[in-house]
N, CA, C and O atoms as a printed pandas DataFrame, in Angstrom:
     atom_number atom_name residue_name chain_id  residue_number  x_coord  y_coord  z_coord
0              1         N          MET        A               1    0.834   -1.202    0.000
1              2        CA          MET        A               1    0.000    0.000    0.000
2              3         C          MET        A               1    0.874    1.261    0.000
3              4         O          MET        A               1    0.675    2.178   -0.796
4              5         N          LEU        A               2    1.836    1.275    0.909
5              6        CA          LEU        A               2    2.729    2.430    0.994
6              7         C          LEU        A               2    3.531    2.574   -0.300
7              8         O          LEU        A               2    3.759    3.679   -0.791
8              9         N          TYR        A               3    3.955    1.422   -0.838
9             10        CA          TYR        A               3    4.723    1.417   -2.085
10            11         C          TYR        A               3    3.901    2.025   -3.224
11            12         O          TYR        A               3    4.408    2.803   -4.032
12            13         N          LEU        A               4    2.615    1.648   -3.265
13            14        CA          LEU        A               4    1.716    2.159   -4.290
14            15         C          LEU        A               4    1.569    3.673   -4.164
15            16         O          LEU        A               4    1.585    4.392   -5.162
16            17         N          LEU        A               5    1.425    4.151   -2.918
17            18        CA          LEU        A               5    1.274    5.582   -2.682
18            19         C          LEU        A               5    2.518    6.341   -3.120
19            20         O          LEU        A               5    2.421    7.382   -3.770
20            21         N          THR        A               6    3.698    5.813   -2.758
21            22        CA          THR        A               6    4.934    6.494   -3.143
22            23         C          THR        A               6    5.097    6.470   -4.659
23            24         O          THR        A               6    5.563    7.445   -5.249
24            25         N          TRP        A               7    4.713    5.354   -5.295
25            26        CA          TRP        A               7    4.821    5.262   -6.747
26            27         C          TRP        A               7    3.911    6.298   -7.411
27            28         O          TRP        A               7    4.292    6.951   -8.383
28            29         N          LYS        A               8    2.689    6.435   -6.859
29            30        CA          LYS        A               8    1.748    7.418   -7.398
30            31         C          LYS        A               8    2.312    8.825   -7.235
31            32         O          LYS        A               8    2.220    9.655   -8.139
32            33         N          GLY        A               9    2.900    9.080   -6.057
33            34        CA          GLY        A               9    3.465   10.403   -5.802
34            35         C          GLY        A               9    4.602   10.727   -6.754
35            36         O          GLY        A               9    4.663   11.821   -7.315
36            37         N          THR        A              10    5.513    9.757   -6.935
37            38        CA          THR        A              10    6.651   10.006   -7.814
38            39         C          THR        A              10    6.197   10.137   -9.263
39            40         O          THR        A              10    6.727   10.962  -10.007
40            41         N          SER        A              11    5.221    9.332   -9.665
41            42        CA          SER        A              11    4.745    9.404  -11.046
42            43         C          SER        A              11    4.058   10.742  -11.303
43            44         O          SER        A              11    4.205   11.317  -12.381
44            45         N          SER        A              12    3.302   11.244  -10.313
45            46        CA          SER        A              12    2.632   12.531  -10.497
46            47         C          SER        A              12    3.657   13.655  -10.560
47            48         O          SER        A              12    3.507   14.594  -11.343
48            49         N          ILE        A              13    4.710   13.560   -9.727
49            50        CA          ILE        A              13    5.774   14.570   -9.759
50            51         C          ILE        A              13    6.469   14.526  -11.113
51            52         O          ILE        A              13    6.764   15.564  -11.706
52            53         N          TRP        A              14    6.729   13.303  -11.600
53            54        CA          TRP        A              14    7.382   13.124  -12.891
54            55         C          TRP        A              14    6.518   13.702  -14.017
55            56         O          TRP        A              14    7.022   14.361  -14.926
56            57         N          LEU        A              15    5.202   13.442  -13.938
57            58        CA          LEU        A              15    4.280   13.969  -14.941
58            59         C          LEU        A              15    4.245   15.487  -14.903
59            60         O          LEU        A              15    4.206   16.143  -15.944
60            61         N          LEU        A              16    4.261   16.048  -13.684
61            62        CA          LEU        A              16    4.273   17.501  -13.548
62            63         C          LEU        A              16    5.536   18.079  -14.169
63            64         O          LEU        A              16    5.487   19.096  -14.861
64            65         N          GLY        A              17    6.669   17.426  -13.920
65            66        CA          GLY        A              17    7.935   17.879  -14.493
66            67         C          GLY        A              17    7.893   17.811  -16.011
67            68         O          GLY        A              17    8.332   18.733  -16.699
68            69         N          LEU        A              18    7.358   16.709  -16.525
69            70        CA          LEU        A              18    7.239   16.529  -17.970
70            71         C          LEU        A              18    6.335   17.608  -18.562
71            72         O          LEU        A              18    6.635   18.174  -19.613
72            73         N          HIS        A              19    5.218   17.887  -17.870
73            74        CA          HIS        A              19    4.288   18.916  -18.323
74            75         C          HIS        A              19    4.980   20.278  -18.352
75            76         O          HIS        A              19    4.787   21.062  -19.282
76            77         N          GLY        A              20    5.786   20.552  -17.326
77            78        CA          GLY        A              20    6.515   21.814  -17.281
78            79         C          GLY        A              20    7.477   21.940  -18.453
79            80         O          GLY        A              20    7.588   22.999  -19.070
80            81         N          VAL        A              21    8.170   20.848  -18.750
81            82        CA          VAL        A              21    9.114   20.844  -19.870
82            83         C          VAL        A              21    8.366   21.075  -21.181
83            84         O          VAL        A              21    8.789   21.869  -22.021
84            85         N          TYR        A              22    7.249   20.369  -21.340
85            86        CA          TYR        A              22    6.457   20.509  -22.560
86            87         C          TYR        A              22    5.903   21.919  -22.708
87            88         O          TYR        A              22    5.945   22.492  -23.797
88            89         N          SER        A              23    5.379   22.488  -21.610
89            90        CA          SER        A              23    4.795   23.827  -21.688
90            91         C          SER        A              23    5.867   24.860  -22.007
91            92         O          SER        A              23    5.627   25.779  -22.791
92            93         N          SER        A              24    7.053   24.719  -21.407
93            94        CA          SER        A              24    8.127   25.666  -21.690
94            95         C          SER        A              24    8.578   25.515  -23.142
95            96         O          SER        A              24    8.897   26.502  -23.804
96            97         N          PHE        A              25    8.602   24.268  -23.636
97            98        CA          PHE        A              25    8.986   24.016  -25.026
98            99         C          PHE        A              25    7.977   24.657  -25.975
99           100         O          PHE        A              25    8.356   25.286  -26.963
100          101         N          PHE        A              26    6.680   24.492  -25.667
101          102        CA          PHE        A              26    5.649   25.069  -26.520
102          103         C          PHE        A              26    5.671   26.590  -26.457
103          104         O          PHE        A              26    5.430   27.259  -27.462
104          105         N          ASN        A              27    5.961   27.145  -25.270
105          106        CA          ASN        A              27    6.075   28.592  -25.153
106          107         C          ASN        A              27    7.229   29.095  -26.011
107          108         O          ASN        A              27    7.118   30.131  -26.667
108          109         N          ALA        A              28    8.336   28.358  -26.004
109          110        CA          ALA        A              28    9.502   28.742  -26.799
110          111         C          ALA        A              28    9.164   28.683  -28.284
111          112         O          ALA        A              28    9.541   29.581  -29.038
112          113         N          THR        A              29    8.455   27.635  -28.717
113          114        CA          THR        A              29    8.099   27.511  -30.129
114          115         C          THR        A              29    7.119   28.610  -30.527
115          116         O          THR        A              29    7.198   29.140  -31.635
116          117         N          ASP        A              30    6.188   28.959  -29.621
117          118        CA          ASP        A              30    5.246   30.045  -29.894
118          119         C          ASP        A              30    5.999   31.349  -30.088
119          120         O          ASP        A              30    5.713   32.106  -31.016
120          121         N          LEU        A              31    6.969   31.613  -29.206
121          122        CA          LEU        A              31    7.767   32.827  -29.297
122          123         C          LEU        A              31    8.551   32.831  -30.604
123          124         O          LEU        A              31    8.646   33.857  -31.277
124          125         N          PHE        A              32    9.112   31.672  -30.957
125          126        CA          PHE        A              32    9.896   31.526  -32.179
126          127         C          PHE        A              32    9.027   31.808  -33.406
127          128         O          PHE        A              32    9.441   32.534  -34.310
128          129         N          SER        A              33    7.817   31.230  -33.435
129          130        CA          SER        A              33    6.910   31.434  -34.567
130          131         C          SER        A              33    6.470   32.888  -34.639
131          132         O          SER        A              33    6.302   33.437  -35.728
132          133         N          LEU        A              34    6.282   33.518  -33.470
133          134        CA          LEU        A              34    5.902   34.926  -33.439
134          135         C          LEU        A              34    7.007   35.781  -34.042
135          136         O          LEU        A              34    6.743   36.690  -34.830
136          137         N          VAL        A              35    8.253   35.482  -33.665
137          138        CA          VAL        A              35    9.404   36.228  -34.200
138          139         C          VAL        A              35    9.492   36.030  -35.707
139          140         O          VAL        A              35    9.736   36.983  -36.447
140          141         N          ILE        A              36    9.295   34.794  -36.163
141          142        CA          ILE        A              36    9.346   34.496  -37.601
142          143         C          ILE        A              36    8.241   35.258  -38.330
143          144         O          ILE        A              36    8.473   35.818  -39.401
144          145         N          LYS        A              37    7.033   35.279  -37.747
145          146        CA          LYS        A              37    5.916   36.006  -38.356
146          147         C          LYS        A              37    6.234   37.490  -38.467
147          148         O          LYS        A              37    5.984   38.108  -39.501
148          149         N          ARG        A              38    6.790   38.063  -37.393
149          150        CA          ARG        A              38    7.159   39.475  -37.400
150          151         C          ARG        A              38    8.186   39.734  -38.494
151          152         O          ARG        A              38    8.085   40.709  -39.239
152          153         N          HIS        A              39    9.175   38.851  -38.582
153          154        CA          HIS        A              39   10.238   38.989  -39.566
154          155         C          HIS        A              39    9.651   38.956  -40.980
155          156         O          HIS        A              39   10.017   39.763  -41.833
156          157         N          ILE        A              40    8.734   38.010  -41.213
157          158        CA          ILE        A              40    8.098   37.878  -42.526
158          159         C          ILE        A              40    7.263   39.126  -42.825
159          160         O          ILE        A              40    7.283   39.634  -43.946
160          161         N          ASP        A              41    6.526   39.620  -41.814
161          162        CA          ASP        A              41    5.717   40.820  -42.001
162          163         C          ASP        A              41    6.597   41.999  -42.383
163          164         O          ASP        A              41    6.269   42.755  -43.297
164          165         N          VAL        A              42    7.715   42.157  -41.682
165          166        CA          VAL        A              42    8.630   43.262  -41.966
166          167         C          VAL        A              42    9.173   43.136  -43.377
167          168         O          VAL        A              42    9.275   44.127  -44.100
168          169         N          ARG        A              43    9.521   41.923  -43.769
169          170        CA          ARG        A              43   10.040   41.706  -45.126
170          171         C          ARG        A              43    8.974   42.036  -46.166
171          172         O          ARG        A              43    9.285   42.633  -47.197
172          173         N          HIS        A              44    7.735   41.661  -45.914
173          174        CA          HIS        A              44    6.640   41.965  -46.839
174          175         C          HIS        A              44    6.458   43.471  -46.973
175          176         O          HIS        A              44    6.252   43.985  -48.073
176          177         N          VAL        A              45    6.533   44.168  -45.855
177          178        CA          VAL        A              45    6.381   45.626  -45.871
178          179         C          VAL        A              45    7.494   46.250  -46.695
179          180         O          VAL        A              45    7.244   47.156  -47.490
180          181         N          ILE        A              46    8.734   45.772  -46.513
181          182        CA          ILE        A              46    9.871   46.314  -47.262
182          183         C          ILE        A              46    9.684   46.047  -48.753
183          184         O          ILE        A              46    9.933   46.925  -49.579
184          185         N          VAL        A              47    9.245   44.836  -49.097
185          186        CA          VAL        A              47    9.035   44.477  -50.505
186          187         C          VAL        A              47    7.924   45.338  -51.099
187          188         O          VAL        A              47    8.044   45.814  -52.228
188          189         N          ASN        A              48    6.839   45.542  -50.344
189          190        CA          ASN        A              48    5.731   46.354  -50.838
190          191         C          ASN        A              48    6.162   47.800  -51.055
191          192         O          ASN        A              48    5.757   48.423  -52.036
192          193         N          ARG        A              49    6.971   48.335  -50.163
193          194        CA          ARG        A              49    7.456   49.701  -50.321
194          195         C          ARG        A              49    8.332   49.810  -51.557
195          196         O          ARG        A              49    8.295   50.813  -52.270
196          197         N          ARG        A              50    9.117   48.775  -51.803
197          198        CA          ARG        A              50    9.996   48.772  -52.967
198          199         C          ARG        A              50    9.160   48.745  -54.249
199          200         O          ARG        A              50    9.547   49.335  -55.259
200          201         N          ASN        A              51    8.021   48.063  -54.206
201          202        CA          ASN        A              51    7.180   47.946  -55.394
202          203         C          ASN        A              51    6.501   49.265  -55.741
203          204         O          ASN        A              51    6.241   49.540  -56.913
204          205         N          TYR        A              52    6.211   50.088  -54.724
205          206        CA          TYR        A              52    5.487   51.328  -55.002
206          207         C          TYR        A              52    6.355   52.342  -55.725
207          208         O          TYR        A              52    5.895   53.441  -56.033
């Protein structure tokens, strides 16, 4: 019984850690995609100005 409880506790801690890693990874990718979008937008604006 005690073994089961400790296993549940460690597995939940491990899952929480994994979730934290995943969320930080997704936040980083979101930031990266945002930067790429901004970069593309700026490039489009420069190209459009050149066309006028």
